[in-house]
Coordinates of C-alpha atoms in Angstrom, one line a residue:
M1 CA 131.1 110.6 58.7
R2 CA 129.4 107.4 60.1
I3 CA 127.3 107.3 63.2
D4 CA 127.2 103.9 64.8
S5 CA 124.1 102.4 66.4
T6 CA 125.5 102.4 69.9
Y7 CA 126.1 106.1 69.7
C8 CA 122.6 106.7 68.2
I9 CA 120.8 104.8 71.0
L10 CA 122.8 106.6 73.6
F11 CA 121.8 109.9 72.1
L12 CA 118.1 108.9 72.1
L13 CA 118.3 107.9 75.7
M14 CA 120.0 111.2 76.6
L15 CA 117.1 113.0 75.0
T16 CA 114.8 111.7 77.7
L17 CA 117.2 112.6 80.5
Y18 CA 118.6 116.0 79.6
P19 CA 117.3 119.3 78.3
T20 CA 118.1 120.1 74.7
G21 CA 121.3 122.2 75.4
E22 CA 122.7 119.5 77.7
V23 CA 121.9 116.8 75.1
E24 CA 124.0 118.6 72.6
A25 CA 126.8 119.0 75.1
Q26 CA 126.7 115.3 75.9
F27 CA 126.5 114.5 72.2
R28 CA 129.7 116.5 71.4
K29 CA 131.5 115.1 74.4
K30 CA 130.7 111.5 73.2
K31 CA 131.8 112.3 69.6
K32 CA 135.2 113.8 70.8
K33 CA 136.0 110.4 72.4
E34 CA 135.0 108.6 69.2
E35 CA 136.5 110.9 66.6
K36 CA 139.4 108.7 65.9
K37 CA 137.1 105.8 65.0
T38 CA 134.6 107.9 63.0
E39 CA 134.6 107.9 59.2
V40 CA 134.8 111.3 57.6
I41 CA 132.3 112.4 55.0
K42 CA 133.8 113.0 51.6
G43 CA 133.1 116.4 50.2
P44 CA 133.6 117.4 46.6
N45 CA 137.3 118.3 47.3
G46 CA 138.0 115.5 49.8
P47 CA 137.4 115.1 53.5
T48 CA 136.4 118.3 55.4
I49 CA 135.9 118.9 59.1
S50 CA 133.0 121.3 58.5
A51 CA 131.1 118.6 56.5
R52 CA 131.5 116.2 59.4
Y53 CA 130.2 118.7 61.9
Q54 CA 127.4 119.8 59.6
Y55 CA 126.3 116.2 59.2
E56 CA 126.3 115.8 63.0
E57 CA 124.2 118.9 63.5
E58 CA 121.7 117.9 60.9
F59 CA 121.3 114.4 62.4
I60 CA 120.8 115.9 65.9
G61 CA 118.2 118.3 64.6
A62 CA 116.3 115.5 62.7
V63 CA 116.2 113.3 65.8
G64 CA 114.9 116.3 67.8
L65 CA 112.1 116.7 65.3
Y66 CA 111.3 113.0 65.5
V67 CA 111.1 113.3 69.3
I68 CA 108.6 116.1 69.1
Q69 CA 106.6 114.0 66.5
D70 CA 107.3 116.2 63.5
Y71 CA 107.9 113.2 61.4
E72 CA 107.6 114.8 57.9
E73 CA 110.3 117.4 58.6
A74 CA 112.5 114.8 60.3
L75 CA 112.1 112.5 57.3
K76 CA 113.2 115.2 54.9
I77 CA 116.5 115.7 56.8
F78 CA 117.2 112.0 57.2
K79 CA 116.7 111.4 53.5
D80 CA 119.1 114.2 52.7
L81 CA 121.6 112.7 55.1
E82 CA 121.1 109.3 53.4
K83 CA 122.0 110.8 50.1
K84 CA 125.2 112.2 51.6
D85 CA 126.1 108.8 53.1
P86 CA 124.2 105.8 51.6
T87 CA 126.1 103.4 53.8
N88 CA 124.9 104.7 57.1
D89 CA 122.6 102.1 58.6
V90 CA 121.5 104.3 61.5
V91 CA 120.1 107.0 59.2
K92 CA 118.2 104.3 57.3
Y93 CA 116.8 103.0 60.6
Q94 CA 115.7 106.6 61.6
I95 CA 114.0 106.9 58.2
A96 CA 112.2 103.6 58.9
L97 CA 111.1 104.9 62.3
C98 CA 109.6 108.1 60.7
L99 CA 107.8 106.1 58.0
K100 CA 106.3 103.7 60.5
E101 CA 104.8 106.6 62.5
M102 CA 103.4 107.9 59.2
N103 CA 101.8 104.5 58.6
A104 CA 104.0 103.9 55.5
F105 CA 104.7 100.3 56.6
D106 CA 106.0 98.9 53.3
E107 CA 108.5 101.7 52.9
A108 CA 109.5 101.4 56.5
E109 CA 110.1 97.7 56.0
H110 CA 112.2 98.3 53.0
K111 CA 114.5 100.8 54.8
V112 CA 115.0 98.7 57.9
V113 CA 115.9 95.7 55.7
Q114 CA 118.5 97.9 54.1
A115 CA 119.8 98.8 57.6
L116 CA 120.0 95.1 58.5
K117 CA 122.1 94.4 55.4
L118 CA 124.6 97.0 56.5
Q119 CA 124.7 95.8 60.1
E120 CA 123.3 92.3 60.3
G121 CA 124.0 91.8 64.0
N122 CA 121.9 94.8 65.3
P123 CA 119.1 93.4 67.5
Y124 CA 117.2 96.7 67.5
Y125 CA 116.7 96.4 63.7
Y126 CA 115.3 92.9 64.1
D127 CA 113.0 94.0 66.9
F128 CA 111.8 97.0 64.9
L129 CA 111.0 94.8 61.8
K130 CA 109.2 92.3 64.1
E131 CA 107.0 95.0 65.7
L132 CA 106.3 96.5 62.2
F133 CA 104.9 93.1 61.1
K134 CA 103.0 92.6 64.4
E135 CA 101.2 95.9 63.9
Q136 CA 100.0 94.6 60.5
E137 CA 99.2 91.1 62.0
K138 CA 101.6 89.5 59.5
W139 CA 102.5 86.6 61.8
G140 CA 104.3 84.6 59.1
E141 CA 106.6 87.5 58.5
V142 CA 107.1 88.0 62.3
L143 CA 108.1 84.3 62.5
Q144 CA 110.6 84.7 59.7
V145 CA 112.2 87.8 61.4
L146 CA 112.5 85.7 64.6
E147 CA 114.1 82.8 62.7
D148 CA 116.6 85.2 61.1
K149 CA 117.4 86.8 64.5
H150 CA 117.8 83.4 66.1
R151 CA 120.1 82.3 63.3
K152 CA 122.2 85.4 63.4
L153 CA 122.4 86.2 67.2
G154 CA 122.2 82.7 68.7
E155 CA 120.3 81.2 71.6
D156 CA 117.7 83.5 73.1
K157 CA 114.8 82.3 75.4
E158 CA 112.6 85.2 74.4
V159 CA 112.9 84.3 70.7
Y160 CA 111.6 80.8 71.4
M161 CA 108.7 82.3 73.4
E162 CA 107.8 84.8 70.7
K163 CA 108.0 82.1 68.0
A164 CA 105.5 80.0 70.1
S165 CA 103.2 83.0 70.3
C166 CA 103.4 83.5 66.5
Y167 CA 102.5 79.8 65.9
L168 CA 99.4 80.3 68.2
M169 CA 98.4 83.3 66.2
L170 CA 98.7 81.2 63.1
S171 CA 96.5 78.5 64.7
K172 CA 99.4 76.0 64.9
P173 CA 99.2 74.9 68.6
Y174 CA 101.5 71.9 68.2
K175 CA 104.2 74.0 66.6
A176 CA 103.9 76.4 69.6
L177 CA 104.2 73.4 71.9
E178 CA 107.5 72.4 70.1
Q179 CA 108.9 75.8 70.9
Y180 CA 107.9 75.7 74.5
D181 CA 109.4 72.2 74.8
L182 CA 112.7 73.6 73.4
V183 CA 112.6 76.4 76.0
E184 CA 112.2 73.8 78.7
K185 CA 114.9 71.5 77.3
K186 CA 117.4 74.3 77.0
F187 CA 116.6 76.5 80.0
G188 CA 114.8 74.2 82.5
V189 CA 111.3 74.0 83.9
D190 CA 109.7 77.5 83.8
E191 CA 106.3 78.4 85.4
V192 CA 105.3 80.7 82.5
V193 CA 106.1 78.1 80.0
I194 CA 104.2 75.4 81.9
H195 CA 101.1 77.6 82.2
Q196 CA 101.2 78.5 78.5
K197 CA 101.4 74.8 77.6
Q198 CA 98.5 74.0 80.0
R199 CA 96.4 76.7 78.3
I200 CA 97.1 75.1 74.9
Y201 CA 96.3 71.6 76.2
F202 CA 93.1 72.9 77.7
R203 CA 92.1 74.2 74.3
L204 CA 93.1 70.9 72.7
D205 CA 90.9 69.1 75.4
D206 CA 93.9 67.0 76.5
F207 CA 93.2 66.9 80.2
D208 CA 96.0 64.3 80.9
K209 CA 98.6 66.6 79.4
V210 CA 97.3 69.5 81.5
L211 CA 97.8 67.5 84.6
E212 CA 101.2 66.2 83.4
E213 CA 102.5 69.8 83.0
G214 CA 101.2 70.7 86.4
E215 CA 103.0 67.7 87.9
K216 CA 106.3 69.0 86.5
L217 CA 106.0 72.2 88.6
I218 CA 105.1 70.2 91.7
T219 CA 108.0 67.8 91.3
T220 CA 110.5 70.6 90.4
Y221 CA 109.4 72.9 93.2
P222 CA 107.9 70.7 95.9
H223 CA 108.2 73.5 98.5
I224 CA 105.8 75.9 96.6
A225 CA 102.3 75.1 97.8
A226 CA 100.7 77.3 95.1
Y227 CA 101.6 74.8 92.4
R228 CA 99.9 71.9 94.3
L229 CA 96.8 74.2 94.9
A230 CA 96.6 75.0 91.2
Q231 CA 96.7 71.3 90.4
V232 CA 93.9 70.7 92.9
R233 CA 91.8 73.4 91.2
I234 CA 92.3 71.7 87.8
L235 CA 91.2 68.3 89.3
L236 CA 88.1 69.9 90.9
G237 CA 87.2 71.5 87.6
H238 CA 87.0 68.0 86.1
Q239 CA 85.1 66.5 89.1
Q240 CA 88.0 64.4 90.2
N241 CA 87.4 65.0 93.9
D242 CA 89.2 61.9 95.2
K243 CA 92.4 62.8 93.4
A244 CA 92.1 66.4 94.5
M245 CA 91.7 65.3 98.1
E246 CA 94.7 63.0 97.9
L247 CA 96.8 65.9 96.6
L248 CA 95.4 68.4 99.1
K249 CA 95.7 66.3 102.3
P250 CA 99.4 67.0 103.0
L251 CA 98.6 70.8 102.7
V252 CA 95.7 70.5 105.1
Q253 CA 98.0 68.9 107.6
E254 CA 100.9 71.4 107.0
H255 CA 98.8 74.6 106.6
P256 CA 95.4 74.0 108.4
E257 CA 94.7 77.7 108.7
D258 CA 95.5 78.7 105.2
G259 CA 92.4 80.2 103.5
N260 CA 93.2 78.8 100.0
V261 CA 93.6 75.3 101.4
Q262 CA 90.3 75.5 103.3
F263 CA 88.6 77.0 100.3
L264 CA 89.5 74.1 98.1
L265 CA 88.8 71.6 100.9
G266 CA 85.3 73.0 101.2
Y267 CA 84.7 72.4 97.5
I268 CA 86.0 68.9 97.7
Y269 CA 83.6 68.3 100.6
R270 CA 80.7 69.7 98.6
G271 CA 81.5 67.4 95.7
Q272 CA 81.5 64.5 98.1
G273 CA 78.1 65.6 99.4
N274 CA 79.5 66.5 102.8
Q275 CA 77.6 69.7 103.5
E276 CA 78.7 70.0 107.1
G277 CA 82.4 69.8 106.1
F278 CA 81.8 72.3 103.3
L279 CA 80.3 74.9 105.6
E280 CA 83.0 74.5 108.2
A281 CA 85.9 74.8 105.7
I282 CA 84.3 77.7 103.9
E283 CA 83.7 79.6 107.2
K284 CA 87.5 79.3 107.9
A285 CA 88.4 80.3 104.3
I286 CA 86.1 83.3 104.1
Q287 CA 87.6 84.8 107.3
S288 CA 91.2 84.2 106.2
E289 CA 93.4 87.0 104.8
D290 CA 95.2 84.3 102.7
L291 CA 92.2 83.9 100.4
D292 CA 92.1 86.5 97.7
I293 CA 89.2 89.0 97.9
N294 CA 88.2 88.1 94.3
E295 CA 87.7 84.4 95.4
K296 CA 85.5 85.6 98.2
T297 CA 83.4 87.9 96.1
S298 CA 83.1 85.2 93.4
L299 CA 81.8 82.7 95.9
L300 CA 79.3 85.2 97.4
S301 CA 78.1 86.4 94.0
K302 CA 77.0 82.8 93.3
Y303 CA 74.8 82.9 96.4
L304 CA 73.3 86.2 95.3
A305 CA 72.1 84.5 92.2
S306 CA 70.6 81.6 94.1
P307 CA 66.9 81.1 93.8
T308 CA 66.1 79.9 97.4
E309 CA 65.9 81.8 100.7
A310 CA 67.9 79.1 102.5
Q311 CA 70.9 79.6 100.1
L312 CA 70.6 83.3 100.3
D313 CA 70.8 83.2 104.1
E314 CA 73.8 80.9 103.9
G315 CA 75.6 83.3 101.5
F316 CA 74.6 86.3 103.7
R317 CA 76.2 84.6 106.7
F318 CA 79.4 84.1 104.7
A319 CA 79.3 87.7 103.6
E320 CA 79.1 88.8 107.3
L321 CA 82.1 86.7 108.2
A322 CA 84.1 87.9 105.3
L323 CA 83.3 91.6 106.0
Q324 CA 84.2 91.1 109.7
A325 CA 87.6 89.9 108.7
T326 CA 88.1 92.6 106.0
P327 CA 85.9 95.6 106.9
D328 CA 87.7 98.0 104.5
S329 CA 87.1 96.0 101.4
Y330 CA 85.0 98.0 98.9
S331 CA 83.9 94.8 97.1
L332 CA 82.8 93.0 100.2
N333 CA 80.8 96.1 101.3
A334 CA 79.2 96.2 97.9
I335 CA 78.4 92.5 98.2
M336 CA 76.8 93.0 101.6
G337 CA 74.7 95.8 100.2
S338 CA 73.5 93.5 97.4
F339 CA 72.5 90.8 99.9
L340 CA 70.5 93.3 101.9
A341 CA 68.9 94.7 98.8
R342 CA 68.0 91.2 97.8
K343 CA 66.3 90.9 101.2
K344 CA 64.6 94.3 100.6
Q345 CA 66.4 95.8 103.6
W346 CA 66.9 99.0 101.7
K347 CA 68.1 101.3 104.4
E348 CA 70.8 98.8 105.6
A349 CA 71.8 98.2 102.0
Q350 CA 72.2 101.9 101.4
V351 CA 74.7 102.1 104.3
Y352 CA 77.0 99.4 102.8
Y353 CA 76.8 100.8 99.3
E354 CA 77.8 104.2 100.7
Q355 CA 80.8 102.6 102.4
S356 CA 81.8 100.9 99.2
V357 CA 81.8 104.0 97.1
K358 CA 83.6 105.8 99.9
L359 CA 86.4 103.2 99.8
N360 CA 86.4 103.0 95.9
P361 CA 84.6 106.0 94.3
D362 CA 85.4 104.7 90.8
N363 CA 82.9 101.8 90.8
F364 CA 80.1 102.7 88.4
E365 CA 77.9 99.7 89.2
V366 CA 77.9 100.4 92.9
W367 CA 77.0 104.1 92.4
S368 CA 74.1 102.9 90.2
E369 CA 72.8 100.5 92.8
L370 CA 73.1 103.2 95.5
L371 CA 71.1 105.7 93.5
H372 CA 68.4 103.2 92.7
I373 CA 68.0 102.5 96.4
D374 CA 67.9 106.3 97.2
Q375 CA 65.2 106.5 94.6
N376 CA 63.3 103.4 95.9
I377 CA 63.1 104.6 99.5
R378 CA 62.5 108.2 98.3
D379 CA 65.5 109.5 100.2
V380 CA 65.6 112.7 98.2
K381 CA 68.4 114.4 100.1
K382 CA 70.7 111.5 99.6
L383 CA 69.6 111.0 96.0
L384 CA 70.5 114.6 95.3
Y385 CA 73.8 114.4 97.1
H386 CA 74.9 111.0 95.7
S387 CA 73.9 111.9 92.2
E388 CA 76.0 115.1 92.4
E389 CA 79.0 113.1 93.5
A390 CA 78.5 110.5 90.8
M391 CA 78.3 113.2 88.1
E392 CA 81.6 114.6 89.3
I393 CA 83.3 111.2 89.0
F394 CA 81.5 110.1 85.8
P395 CA 80.8 113.4 84.0
N396 CA 79.9 111.6 80.8
N397 CA 77.3 109.2 82.1
L398 CA 73.7 110.2 81.3
S399 CA 72.0 108.0 84.0
F400 CA 73.5 110.0 86.8
Y401 CA 72.2 113.3 85.3
L402 CA 68.8 111.8 85.1
F403 CA 68.9 110.7 88.8
N404 CA 70.0 114.3 89.7
G405 CA 67.2 115.8 87.6
Q406 CA 64.7 113.6 89.3
A407 CA 66.0 114.5 92.7
N408 CA 65.8 118.2 92.0
M409 CA 62.2 117.7 90.7
M410 CA 61.3 115.8 93.9
E411 CA 62.7 118.8 95.8
E412 CA 60.8 121.1 93.5
N413 CA 64.0 122.7 92.4
Y414 CA 62.7 122.8 88.8
L415 CA 65.1 125.4 87.5
E416 CA 68.1 123.4 88.7
A417 CA 66.6 120.3 87.2
S418 CA 66.1 121.9 83.8
L419 CA 69.7 123.2 83.8
I420 CA 71.1 119.8 84.6
L421 CA 69.0 118.0 82.1
E422 CA 69.6 120.5 79.4
Q423 CA 73.3 120.1 80.0
A424 CA 72.9 116.3 79.7
K425 CA 71.6 116.5 76.1
R426 CA 75.1 116.0 74.7
L427 CA 75.2 112.6 76.5
A428 CA 72.0 111.2 75.0
V429 CA 73.1 109.1 72.0
T430 CA 70.7 106.2 71.6
P431 CA 67.0 106.7 70.7
E432 CA 66.0 105.3 74.1
A433 CA 68.3 107.7 76.0
K434 CA 67.0 110.7 74.0
G435 CA 63.4 109.6 74.6
Q436 CA 64.0 109.3 78.4
L437 CA 65.8 112.6 78.6
N438 CA 63.2 114.5 76.6
A439 CA 60.4 113.0 78.7
Q440 CA 62.1 114.1 81.9
L441 CA 62.6 117.6 80.5
A442 CA 59.0 117.7 79.5
E443 CA 58.0 116.9 83.1
V444 CA 60.3 119.6 84.5
Y445 CA 58.8 122.3 82.2
Y446 CA 55.3 121.1 83.0
H447 CA 55.9 121.9 86.7
M448 CA 57.5 125.2 85.7
K449 CA 54.2 125.9 83.8
D450 CA 56.0 126.3 80.5
Y451 CA 53.5 124.1 78.8
A452 CA 54.6 124.9 75.2
K453 CA 58.1 123.6 76.0
S454 CA 56.7 120.7 78.0
D455 CA 54.6 119.6 75.0
A456 CA 57.5 120.1 72.6
Y457 CA 59.8 117.8 74.7
F458 CA 57.0 115.2 75.0
E459 CA 56.6 115.2 71.2
E460 CA 60.4 114.8 70.8
A461 CA 60.4 111.9 73.3
L462 CA 57.6 110.2 71.3
R463 CA 59.6 110.7 68.1
Y464 CA 62.4 108.6 69.6
T465 CA 60.4 106.2 71.7
P466 CA 56.8 106.1 70.4
E467 CA 55.7 103.3 72.7
A468 CA 57.6 104.3 75.8
P469 CA 55.0 103.7 78.6
L470 CA 56.1 106.6 80.9
V471 CA 56.0 109.1 78.0
L472 CA 52.5 108.0 76.9
N473 CA 51.4 108.0 80.6
N474 CA 52.8 111.3 81.7
Y475 CA 52.0 113.2 78.5
S476 CA 48.3 112.1 78.5
Y477 CA 47.9 112.6 82.2
F478 CA 49.4 116.1 82.1
L479 CA 47.1 117.0 79.2
S480 CA 44.1 115.7 81.2
L481 CA 45.1 117.8 84.2
R482 CA 45.2 120.9 81.9
K483 CA 42.0 119.7 80.1
E484 CA 43.7 120.5 76.8
Y485 CA 44.1 118.4 73.6
L486 CA 42.0 115.7 75.3
S487 CA 41.4 113.7 72.0
K488 CA 45.2 113.4 71.7
A489 CA 45.5 112.5 75.4
K490 CA 42.8 109.9 75.0
A491 CA 44.5 108.3 71.9
M492 CA 47.8 108.0 73.9
A493 CA 46.1 106.6 77.0
E494 CA 44.2 104.1 74.9
K495 CA 47.4 102.9 73.3
L496 CA 49.0 102.7 76.7
V497 CA 46.2 100.4 78.0
E498 CA 46.4 98.3 74.9
L499 CA 50.1 97.8 75.4
Y500 CA 49.9 97.2 79.2
P501 CA 46.4 95.9 79.9
G502 CA 47.2 94.7 83.4
N503 CA 48.9 97.8 84.7
P504 CA 46.6 99.6 87.2
S505 CA 48.5 102.9 87.0
Y506 CA 48.0 103.1 83.3
I507 CA 44.3 102.1 83.5
D508 CA 44.0 104.9 86.1
T509 CA 45.6 107.4 83.6
Y510 CA 43.1 106.4 80.9
A511 CA 40.2 106.7 83.3
W512 CA 41.4 110.2 84.4
V513 CA 41.6 111.3 80.7
L514 CA 37.9 110.2 80.4
Y515 CA 37.1 112.0 83.6
A516 CA 38.7 115.2 82.2
A517 CA 36.5 114.7 79.1
E518 CA 33.5 114.4 81.4
D519 CA 32.9 110.8 80.4
Y520 CA 32.3 109.8 84.0
E521 CA 30.5 106.5 83.3
N522 CA 33.4 105.0 81.3
A523 CA 35.9 106.5 83.7
E524 CA 34.1 104.7 86.6
K525 CA 34.3 101.4 84.7
F526 CA 38.0 101.6 84.1
L527 CA 38.8 102.8 87.7
A528 CA 36.9 99.8 89.0
K529 CA 39.2 97.6 86.9
A530 CA 42.2 99.4 88.3
I531 CA 41.0 99.0 91.9
A532 CA 40.5 95.3 91.3
I533 CA 44.2 95.1 90.6
S534 CA 45.6 97.6 93.1
E535 CA 44.1 99.7 95.9
E536 CA 46.8 102.5 95.5
A537 CA 45.8 105.7 97.3
V538 CA 45.7 107.8 94.1
I539 CA 43.5 105.3 92.3
L540 CA 41.1 105.2 95.3
E541 CA 41.0 109.0 95.4
H542 CA 40.2 109.2 91.6
Y543 CA 37.5 106.6 92.0
G544 CA 35.9 108.7 94.8
D545 CA 36.0 111.8 92.5
V546 CA 34.3 110.0 89.7
L547 CA 31.6 108.6 92.1
F548 CA 31.0 112.1 93.4
K549 CA 30.5 113.3 89.8
L550 CA 28.0 110.5 89.3
G551 CA 26.1 111.7 92.3
Q552 CA 27.2 108.9 94.6
K553 CA 28.5 111.2 97.3
D554 CA 28.4 108.9 100.3
K555 CA 30.2 106.2 98.4
A556 CA 32.7 108.8 97.2
L557 CA 33.5 109.7 100.8
I558 CA 34.2 106.0 101.6
Y559 CA 36.8 105.8 98.9
W560 CA 38.4 109.1 99.8
K561 CA 38.8 107.8 103.4
K562 CA 40.2 104.6 102.1
A563 CA 42.7 106.6 100.1
M564 CA 43.7 108.4 103.3
E565 CA 44.3 105.1 105.0
R566 CA 46.4 103.8 102.1
G567 CA 48.9 106.6 102.4
G568 CA 47.2 109.6 101.0
D569 CA 47.3 111.4 104.3
A570 CA 50.0 113.8 103.0
N571 CA 47.6 115.0 100.3
E572 CA 46.1 118.3 101.4
Q573 CA 43.5 118.3 98.7
L574 CA 42.3 114.8 99.7
R575 CA 42.1 115.8 103.3
E576 CA 39.8 118.7 102.4
K577 CA 37.6 116.2 100.5
V578 CA 37.3 114.0 103.5
E579 CA 36.7 116.9 106.0
Q580 CA 34.2 118.7 103.7
G581 CA 32.6 115.6 102.2
K582 CA 32.6 117.1 98.8
L583 CA 34.8 117.3 95.7
V584 CA 37.7 119.8 95.8
E585 CA 39.0 120.4 92.3

């Protein structure tokens, strides 16, 4: 029996539409209609009906195995069927399909070539062979298959297009252009072909040809404004503002409110040095629904990167106008948040970032910005809430676990913080990430008073990031508070100050280690250096403590009061020092 390719393809399509039992019913129904045209398999004693039906059943079973991806078993059956009927091209094709899935590309190629010899006009066999070579990036062979297909099956626009792509992969741009020219000659001016040719001419740095191709579209389709706008963009990209204006003028008259027209007009004005015209045109464009959101965000992002306050203010005003026109745009809300963050208006920025992630929860960058702002303004409740949401959406991102761990620490939920951070261990891959995670776990266990675990995690953090400032700072500081391993604490703090000599917080840590070691004179010297750089409340308080130890009690009280004024009023211990006029350890 012979199964023709039409019948085989119909069967494969039916597999996707019907349950197995129904497929077989459809299969048999189809075969009944075709029985008269079907060749009969020759058994040892001549043609037999049972041999024919057995062949059918085996073929159906093998295709079923192929569909469920049991390629090895399917291949065994197809090979057995091939022995029974070596002239069946469909069976050879099915063997090739199995071999391809098993990455036996050479064998698959051999089988489909055999199938093509048996049925030269089958387009599916050509396409299979072509895709087989594509997977192996054998572009010369792909080209040969396309040539054979073209020769055998006649004119086909897609074959020309694919041949052009092959020539591009073979770094033969002029050959590709020949194919695109043939498409144009035989099938007329085509937007896709023109754009492909323009890309090639751009790479060849042939600007005149790029414009020439664009002009074909404008001439062929004069009623489509988009082609003229595209040409204007190209001219602007090559600083040909006068030609761009000449081409754009009719569109300005015909479509004065169109956002794309005004957007390009604005850039022409800017190129001509007409700032007033630029601002007026961009104001219209940015408020228009015609202008794509991506164009708006691209323009606004350039302002965000601007170095001057005047440019930042200009961009901010455009962002406000854009958002008024499209308040439900997640990207414009994010841009507005970024402008406000740049202006250090953190609370207002937080509101826009929140709106952005509400409109599009899948934007990782905006979540990160939002959490950084929560952290900066110490909005612990929102940092906790937002980090939990972010972890749900991005369960494999370490940074959101670290934010959540920090928020729980700030809330003194140390057990919750430890559980979250322990869970995040699987996500720490790089040495930097492992160092950061271990350092945060060390801090959590310190607050839980599990000092053995805390020290172990600090040691692990140092193993991955031996010069990480926060690890050196926190580890040495915590040891000084416990007054344990002070020589180790001093060595780490010294290293920290050597690496970052101008950082007042790190100088303060070193001074505090000296204080814990009762080296008050040297502690005073380093704290004086730190105060000269920054009068932060904690540094002022520490300076007062050292002065008290050195017997300068009145001066100590002055610095404790200064610390209160600098934001230490929430520190209960500091308040007692001021009220009692003495050191409270």
